[in-house]
Amino acid sequence: MGASLGGFGDVVFEVSADTVRTIERFQRESAAIYADHMTGTGKPSSEFTGLDLDQISLTMTLHLGLGLKPADEVDRLIEMKDSGKAHPLLLGTKVYGFFTIRKVSETVETFLGAIPAVVRVELSIKEYDDPASGPGSEAARRDAANRGVTGKGGPPPLPGGKPTTAGLSLTPGETP
């Protein structure tokens, strides 16, 4: 029986009698976004405009002698990157959220004949924030709803304005 230490998507970080798949290095970068506005005199004025997406670097050593096939493990990580899908990151009991793989760096440390026996992999992953569930989603839904009224999105027509074209069929060159 082994111990699960967390995971990223379907990659489980674990230690057991058969397999060792752990991370060696974890580095997270979390930043805020500011806009600096020039003033007539003196220093610029800073305005907090939001939070940037977190970026994480994970380093793993994949070892043939510890129950893994390093080449297969790297291929799986590259497939995850190529899919463009977001995956949950869990370390211990902490859930970091969903992340996409932005870069996979592979260094073969040791070969057993032509087979990679020890491979060091560095993953660069970036937080994924789904706009459909974020703060901008309500504005996006309103815009999409208004698109049927105005044909272009944006604010709804003013009271007493032009009648809507929703549901009308126009031929080229015809105006409502």
JSON list of C-alpha atoms in Angstrom, two decimals, residues 17-176:
[
{"chain": "A", "resi": 17, "resn": "ALA", "atom": "CA", "xyz": [6.58, -0.39, -2.80]},
{"chain": "A", "resi": 18, "resn": "ASP", "atom": "CA", "xyz": [6.26, -0.40, -6.61]},
{"chain": "A", "resi": 19, "resn": "THR", "atom": "CA", "xyz": [6.38, 3.24, -7.68]},
{"chain": "A", "resi": 20, "resn": "VAL", "atom": "CA", "xyz": [7.93, 6.54, -6.69]},
{"chain": "A", "resi": 21, "resn": "ARG", "atom": "CA", "xyz": [6.54, 9.58, -8.52]},
{"chain": "A", "resi": 22, "resn": "THR", "atom": "CA", "xyz": [7.16, 12.74, -6.53]},
{"chain": "A", "resi": 23, "resn": "ILE", "atom": "CA", "xyz": [8.07, 16.34, -7.14]},
{"chain": "A", "resi": 24, "resn": "GLU", "atom": "CA", "xyz": [11.41, 17.68, -5.95]},
{"chain": "A", "resi": 25, "resn": "ARG", "atom": "CA", "xyz": [10.94, 21.36, -6.49]},
{"chain": "A", "resi": 26, "resn": "PHE", "atom": "CA", "xyz": [7.86, 23.56, -6.36]},
{"chain": "A", "resi": 27, "resn": "GLN", "atom": "CA", "xyz": [8.02, 27.25, -7.18]},
{"chain": "A", "resi": 28, "resn": "ARG", "atom": "CA", "xyz": [4.94, 29.48, -7.36]},
{"chain": "A", "resi": 29, "resn": "GLU", "atom": "CA", "xyz": [4.78, 33.01, -8.68]},
{"chain": "A", "resi": 30, "resn": "SER", "atom": "CA", "xyz": [1.73, 35.07, -7.72]},
{"chain": "A", "resi": 31, "resn": "ALA", "atom": "CA", "xyz": [1.43, 38.67, -8.87]},
{"chain": "A", "resi": 32, "resn": "ALA", "atom": "CA", "xyz": [-0.90, 41.65, -8.82]},
{"chain": "A", "resi": 33, "resn": "ILE", "atom": "CA", "xyz": [-1.52, 43.89, -11.83]},
{"chain": "A", "resi": 34, "resn": "TYR", "atom": "CA", "xyz": [-1.19, 47.65, -11.56]},
{"chain": "A", "resi": 35, "resn": "ALA", "atom": "CA", "xyz": [-1.61, 50.43, -14.11]},
{"chain": "A", "resi": 36, "resn": "ASP", "atom": "CA", "xyz": [0.72, 53.38, -13.62]},
{"chain": "A", "resi": 37, "resn": "HIS", "atom": "CA", "xyz": [-0.75, 56.70, -14.75]},
{"chain": "A", "resi": 38, "resn": "MET", "atom": "CA", "xyz": [1.45, 59.68, -15.46]},
{"chain": "A", "resi": 39, "resn": "THR", "atom": "CA", "xyz": [0.48, 62.83, -13.60]},
{"chain": "A", "resi": 40, "resn": "GLY", "atom": "CA", "xyz": [1.31, 66.38, -14.54]},
{"chain": "A", "resi": 41, "resn": "THR", "atom": "CA", "xyz": [4.03, 66.55, -11.93]},
{"chain": "A", "resi": 42, "resn": "GLY", "atom": "CA", "xyz": [5.88, 64.09, -9.77]},
{"chain": "A", "resi": 43, "resn": "LYS", "atom": "CA", "xyz": [5.67, 60.35, -9.69]},
{"chain": "A", "resi": 44, "resn": "PRO", "atom": "CA", "xyz": [3.03, 58.33, -11.53]},
{"chain": "A", "resi": 45, "resn": "SER", "atom": "CA", "xyz": [-0.11, 57.26, -9.73]},
{"chain": "A", "resi": 46, "resn": "SER", "atom": "CA", "xyz": [-0.59, 53.49, -9.38]},
{"chain": "A", "resi": 47, "resn": "GLU", "atom": "CA", "xyz": [-3.97, 51.82, -9.75]},
{"chain": "A", "resi": 48, "resn": "PHE", "atom": "CA", "xyz": [-4.60, 48.21, -8.71]},
{"chain": "A", "resi": 49, "resn": "THR", "atom": "CA", "xyz": [-6.42, 46.58, -11.65]},
{"chain": "A", "resi": 50, "resn": "GLY", "atom": "CA", "xyz": [-6.57, 42.94, -10.58]},
{"chain": "A", "resi": 51, "resn": "LEU", "atom": "CA", "xyz": [-4.65, 39.75, -10.05]},
{"chain": "A", "resi": 52, "resn": "ASP", "atom": "CA", "xyz": [-2.44, 37.98, -12.55]},
{"chain": "A", "resi": 53, "resn": "LEU", "atom": "CA", "xyz": [-2.70, 34.23, -13.09]},
{"chain": "A", "resi": 54, "resn": "ASP", "atom": "CA", "xyz": [-0.43, 32.18, -10.83]},
{"chain": "A", "resi": 55, "resn": "GLN", "atom": "CA", "xyz": [2.48, 30.39, -12.47]},
{"chain": "A", "resi": 56, "resn": "ILE", "atom": "CA", "xyz": [4.08, 27.27, -11.01]},
{"chain": "A", "resi": 57, "resn": "SER", "atom": "CA", "xyz": [7.22, 25.33, -11.87]},
{"chain": "A", "resi": 58, "resn": "LEU", "atom": "CA", "xyz": [7.41, 21.69, -10.79]},
{"chain": "A", "resi": 59, "resn": "THR", "atom": "CA", "xyz": [10.51, 19.50, -11.10]},
{"chain": "A", "resi": 60, "resn": "MET", "atom": "CA", "xyz": [10.33, 15.71, -11.05]},
{"chain": "A", "resi": 61, "resn": "THR", "atom": "CA", "xyz": [12.94, 13.01, -11.54]},
{"chain": "A", "resi": 62, "resn": "LEU", "atom": "CA", "xyz": [11.50, 9.96, -13.27]},
{"chain": "A", "resi": 63, "resn": "HIS", "atom": "CA", "xyz": [13.53, 6.82, -12.58]},
{"chain": "A", "resi": 64, "resn": "LEU", "atom": "CA", "xyz": [13.25, 3.49, -14.38]},
{"chain": "A", "resi": 65, "resn": "GLY", "atom": "CA", "xyz": [14.43, 1.71, -11.23]},
{"chain": "A", "resi": 66, "resn": "LEU", "atom": "CA", "xyz": [11.57, 3.22, -9.19]},
{"chain": "A", "resi": 67, "resn": "GLY", "atom": "CA", "xyz": [8.72, 1.64, -11.12]},
{"chain": "A", "resi": 68, "resn": "LEU", "atom": "CA", "xyz": [8.33, 4.19, -13.91]},
{"chain": "A", "resi": 69, "resn": "LYS", "atom": "CA", "xyz": [8.94, 4.24, -17.65]},
{"chain": "A", "resi": 70, "resn": "PRO", "atom": "CA", "xyz": [10.35, 7.77, -17.95]},
{"chain": "A", "resi": 71, "resn": "ALA", "atom": "CA", "xyz": [9.75, 8.07, -21.71]},
{"chain": "A", "resi": 72, "resn": "ASP", "atom": "CA", "xyz": [6.07, 7.10, -21.27]},
{"chain": "A", "resi": 73, "resn": "GLU", "atom": "CA", "xyz": [5.67, 9.55, -18.38]},
{"chain": "A", "resi": 74, "resn": "VAL", "atom": "CA", "xyz": [7.13, 12.40, -20.46]},
{"chain": "A", "resi": 75, "resn": "ASP", "atom": "CA", "xyz": [4.90, 11.47, -23.40]},
{"chain": "A", "resi": 76, "resn": "ARG", "atom": "CA", "xyz": [1.85, 11.61, -21.11]},
{"chain": "A", "resi": 77, "resn": "LEU", "atom": "CA", "xyz": [2.83, 15.09, -19.87]},
{"chain": "A", "resi": 78, "resn": "ILE", "atom": "CA", "xyz": [3.35, 16.30, -23.45]},
{"chain": "A", "resi": 79, "resn": "GLU", "atom": "CA", "xyz": [-0.07, 14.92, -24.42]},
{"chain": "A", "resi": 80, "resn": "MET", "atom": "CA", "xyz": [-1.59, 16.83, -21.49]},
{"chain": "A", "resi": 81, "resn": "LYS", "atom": "CA", "xyz": [0.12, 20.00, -22.74]},
{"chain": "A", "resi": 82, "resn": "ASP", "atom": "CA", "xyz": [-0.97, 19.42, -26.32]},
{"chain": "A", "resi": 83, "resn": "SER", "atom": "CA", "xyz": [-4.60, 18.89, -25.29]},
{"chain": "A", "resi": 84, "resn": "GLY", "atom": "CA", "xyz": [-4.82, 22.43, -23.91]},
{"chain": "A", "resi": 85, "resn": "LYS", "atom": "CA", "xyz": [-7.03, 21.17, -21.10]},
{"chain": "A", "resi": 86, "resn": "ALA", "atom": "CA", "xyz": [-6.88, 22.51, -17.55]},
{"chain": "A", "resi": 87, "resn": "HIS", "atom": "CA", "xyz": [-6.13, 20.03, -14.77]},
{"chain": "A", "resi": 88, "resn": "PRO", "atom": "CA", "xyz": [-6.51, 20.30, -11.00]},
{"chain": "A", "resi": 89, "resn": "LEU", "atom": "CA", "xyz": [-3.34, 20.60, -8.90]},
{"chain": "A", "resi": 90, "resn": "LEU", "atom": "CA", "xyz": [-3.39, 19.09, -5.41]},
{"chain": "A", "resi": 91, "resn": "LEU", "atom": "CA", "xyz": [-0.42, 18.87, -3.06]},
{"chain": "A", "resi": 92, "resn": "GLY", "atom": "CA", "xyz": [-1.08, 17.26, 0.29]},
{"chain": "A", "resi": 93, "resn": "THR", "atom": "CA", "xyz": [-4.43, 18.65, 1.36]},
{"chain": "A", "resi": 94, "resn": "LYS", "atom": "CA", "xyz": [-4.07, 21.96, -0.50]},
{"chain": "A", "resi": 95, "resn": "VAL", "atom": "CA", "xyz": [-6.02, 22.43, -3.72]},
{"chain": "A", "resi": 96, "resn": "TYR", "atom": "CA", "xyz": [-4.29, 25.07, -5.85]},
{"chain": "A", "resi": 97, "resn": "GLY", "atom": "CA", "xyz": [-6.95, 25.20, -8.56]},
{"chain": "A", "resi": 98, "resn": "PHE", "atom": "CA", "xyz": [-6.87, 24.37, -12.26]},
{"chain": "A", "resi": 99, "resn": "PHE", "atom": "CA", "xyz": [-3.73, 24.79, -14.37]},
{"chain": "A", "resi": 100, "resn": "THR", "atom": "CA", "xyz": [-2.66, 24.26, -17.97]},
{"chain": "A", "resi": 101, "resn": "ILE", "atom": "CA", "xyz": [0.77, 22.98, -18.94]},
{"chain": "A", "resi": 102, "resn": "ARG", "atom": "CA", "xyz": [2.60, 25.70, -20.83]},
{"chain": "A", "resi": 103, "resn": "LYS", "atom": "CA", "xyz": [6.00, 24.02, -21.16]},
{"chain": "A", "resi": 104, "resn": "VAL", "atom": "CA", "xyz": [7.60, 20.62, -20.62]},
{"chain": "A", "resi": 105, "resn": "SER", "atom": "CA", "xyz": [11.41, 20.57, -20.33]},
{"chain": "A", "resi": 106, "resn": "GLU", "atom": "CA", "xyz": [13.04, 17.13, -20.39]},
{"chain": "A", "resi": 107, "resn": "THR", "atom": "CA", "xyz": [16.67, 16.28, -19.56]},
{"chain": "A", "resi": 108, "resn": "VAL", "atom": "CA", "xyz": [17.81, 12.67, -19.83]},
{"chain": "A", "resi": 109, "resn": "GLU", "atom": "CA", "xyz": [20.32, 12.17, -17.02]},
{"chain": "A", "resi": 110, "resn": "THR", "atom": "CA", "xyz": [21.07, 8.47, -17.62]},
{"chain": "A", "resi": 111, "resn": "PHE", "atom": "CA", "xyz": [20.51, 5.98, -20.41]},
{"chain": "A", "resi": 112, "resn": "LEU", "atom": "CA", "xyz": [20.25, 2.21, -20.05]},
{"chain": "A", "resi": 113, "resn": "GLY", "atom": "CA", "xyz": [21.45, 1.33, -23.55]},
{"chain": "A", "resi": 114, "resn": "ALA", "atom": "CA", "xyz": [19.13, 3.42, -25.74]},
{"chain": "A", "resi": 115, "resn": "ILE", "atom": "CA", "xyz": [16.41, 3.64, -23.09]},
{"chain": "A", "resi": 116, "resn": "PRO", "atom": "CA", "xyz": [16.12, 6.79, -20.94]},
{"chain": "A", "resi": 117, "resn": "ALA", "atom": "CA", "xyz": [16.56, 5.44, -17.39]},
{"chain": "A", "resi": 118, "resn": "VAL", "atom": "CA", "xyz": [16.63, 8.68, -15.37]},
{"chain": "A", "resi": 119, "resn": "VAL", "atom": "CA", "xyz": [14.85, 11.76, -16.71]},
{"chain": "A", "resi": 120, "resn": "ARG", "atom": "CA", "xyz": [14.50, 15.15, -15.04]},
{"chain": "A", "resi": 121, "resn": "VAL", "atom": "CA", "xyz": [11.31, 16.94, -16.10]},
{"chain": "A", "resi": 122, "resn": "GLU", "atom": "CA", "xyz": [10.37, 20.52, -15.39]},
{"chain": "A", "resi": 123, "resn": "LEU", "atom": "CA", "xyz": [6.76, 21.56, -15.89]},
{"chain": "A", "resi": 124, "resn": "SER", "atom": "CA", "xyz": [5.75, 25.17, -16.30]},
{"chain": "A", "resi": 125, "resn": "ILE", "atom": "CA", "xyz": [2.05, 25.44, -15.55]},
{"chain": "A", "resi": 126, "resn": "LYS", "atom": "CA", "xyz": [-0.23, 28.45, -15.42]},
{"chain": "A", "resi": 127, "resn": "GLU", "atom": "CA", "xyz": [-3.47, 28.97, -13.55]},
{"chain": "A", "resi": 128, "resn": "TYR", "atom": "CA", "xyz": [-6.59, 28.59, -15.64]},
{"chain": "A", "resi": 129, "resn": "ASP", "atom": "CA", "xyz": [-9.48, 30.91, -14.87]},
{"chain": "A", "resi": 130, "resn": "ASP", "atom": "CA", "xyz": [-12.65, 29.96, -16.74]},
{"chain": "A", "resi": 131, "resn": "PRO", "atom": "CA", "xyz": [-14.26, 33.19, -17.98]},
{"chain": "A", "resi": 132, "resn": "ALA", "atom": "CA", "xyz": [-17.68, 31.50, -17.87]},
{"chain": "A", "resi": 133, "resn": "SER", "atom": "CA", "xyz": [-17.44, 31.32, -14.08]},
{"chain": "A", "resi": 134, "resn": "GLY", "atom": "CA", "xyz": [-15.41, 34.46, -13.39]},
{"chain": "A", "resi": 135, "resn": "PRO", "atom": "CA", "xyz": [-16.50, 38.00, -12.52]},
{"chain": "A", "resi": 136, "resn": "GLY", "atom": "CA", "xyz": [-16.72, 39.01, -16.19]},
{"chain": "A", "resi": 137, "resn": "SER", "atom": "CA", "xyz": [-19.17, 36.26, -16.98]},
{"chain": "A", "resi": 138, "resn": "GLU", "atom": "CA", "xyz": [-22.27, 38.24, -16.03]},
{"chain": "A", "resi": 139, "resn": "ALA", "atom": "CA", "xyz": [-21.28, 41.07, -18.40]},
{"chain": "A", "resi": 140, "resn": "ALA", "atom": "CA", "xyz": [-20.54, 38.50, -21.11]},
{"chain": "A", "resi": 141, "resn": "ARG", "atom": "CA", "xyz": [-23.98, 36.92, -20.64]},
{"chain": "A", "resi": 142, "resn": "ARG", "atom": "CA", "xyz": [-25.69, 40.32, -20.83]},
{"chain": "A", "resi": 143, "resn": "ASP", "atom": "CA", "xyz": [-23.71, 41.15, -23.96]},
{"chain": "A", "resi": 144, "resn": "ALA", "atom": "CA", "xyz": [-24.66, 37.84, -25.58]},
{"chain": "A", "resi": 145, "resn": "ALA", "atom": "CA", "xyz": [-28.32, 38.41, -24.66]},
{"chain": "A", "resi": 146, "resn": "ASN", "atom": "CA", "xyz": [-28.23, 41.89, -26.18]},
{"chain": "A", "resi": 147, "resn": "ARG", "atom": "CA", "xyz": [-26.57, 40.60, -29.34]},
{"chain": "A", "resi": 148, "resn": "GLY", "atom": "CA", "xyz": [-29.97, 39.23, -30.36]},
{"chain": "A", "resi": 149, "resn": "VAL", "atom": "CA", "xyz": [-31.50, 42.69, -29.93]},
{"chain": "A", "resi": 150, "resn": "THR", "atom": "CA", "xyz": [-28.85, 44.92, -31.48]},
{"chain": "A", "resi": 151, "resn": "GLY", "atom": "CA", "xyz": [-27.07, 42.39, -33.68]},
{"chain": "A", "resi": 152, "resn": "LYS", "atom": "CA", "xyz": [-23.71, 43.56, -32.32]},
{"chain": "A", "resi": 153, "resn": "GLY", "atom": "CA", "xyz": [-23.80, 43.13, -28.57]},
{"chain": "A", "resi": 154, "resn": "GLY", "atom": "CA", "xyz": [-23.25, 46.06, -26.28]},
{"chain": "A", "resi": 155, "resn": "PRO", "atom": "CA", "xyz": [-25.89, 47.87, -24.24]},
{"chain": "A", "resi": 156, "resn": "PRO", "atom": "CA", "xyz": [-29.58, 47.37, -24.86]},
{"chain": "A", "resi": 157, "resn": "PRO", "atom": "CA", "xyz": [-31.36, 49.97, -27.01]},
{"chain": "A", "resi": 158, "resn": "LEU", "atom": "CA", "xyz": [-32.64, 53.08, -25.27]},
{"chain": "A", "resi": 159, "resn": "PRO", "atom": "CA", "xyz": [-36.36, 53.35, -24.52]},
{"chain": "A", "resi": 160, "resn": "GLY", "atom": "CA", "xyz": [-38.14, 54.86, -27.53]},
{"chain": "A", "resi": 161, "resn": "GLY", "atom": "CA", "xyz": [-35.22, 53.89, -29.79]},
{"chain": "A", "resi": 162, "resn": "LYS", "atom": "CA", "xyz": [-35.36, 51.88, -33.02]},
{"chain": "A", "resi": 163, "resn": "PRO", "atom": "CA", "xyz": [-37.45, 48.74, -32.91]},
{"chain": "A", "resi": 164, "resn": "THR", "atom": "CA", "xyz": [-35.51, 45.51, -32.55]},
{"chain": "A", "resi": 165, "resn": "THR", "atom": "CA", "xyz": [-34.63, 43.37, -35.54]},
{"chain": "A", "resi": 166, "resn": "ALA", "atom": "CA", "xyz": [-34.73, 40.15, -33.52]},
{"chain": "A", "resi": 167, "resn": "GLY", "atom": "CA", "xyz": [-36.69, 37.52, -35.40]},
{"chain": "A", "resi": 168, "resn": "LEU", "atom": "CA", "xyz": [-36.93, 39.62, -38.61]},
{"chain": "A", "resi": 169, "resn": "SER", "atom": "CA", "xyz": [-35.54, 38.35, -41.87]},
{"chain": "A", "resi": 170, "resn": "LEU", "atom": "CA", "xyz": [-33.78, 40.94, -43.99]},
{"chain": "A", "resi": 171, "resn": "THR", "atom": "CA", "xyz": [-32.41, 40.63, -47.49]},
{"chain": "A", "resi": 172, "resn": "PRO", "atom": "CA", "xyz": [-29.11, 42.29, -48.45]},
{"chain": "A", "resi": 173, "resn": "GLY", "atom": "CA", "xyz": [-29.51, 46.05, -48.84]},
{"chain": "A", "resi": 174, "resn": "GLU", "atom": "CA", "xyz": [-32.81, 46.12, -46.93]},
{"chain": "A", "resi": 175, "resn": "THR", "atom": "CA", "xyz": [-33.03, 48.11, -43.68]},
{"chain": "A", "resi": 176, "resn": "PRO", "atom": "CA", "xyz": [-35.62, 47.79, -40.93]}
]
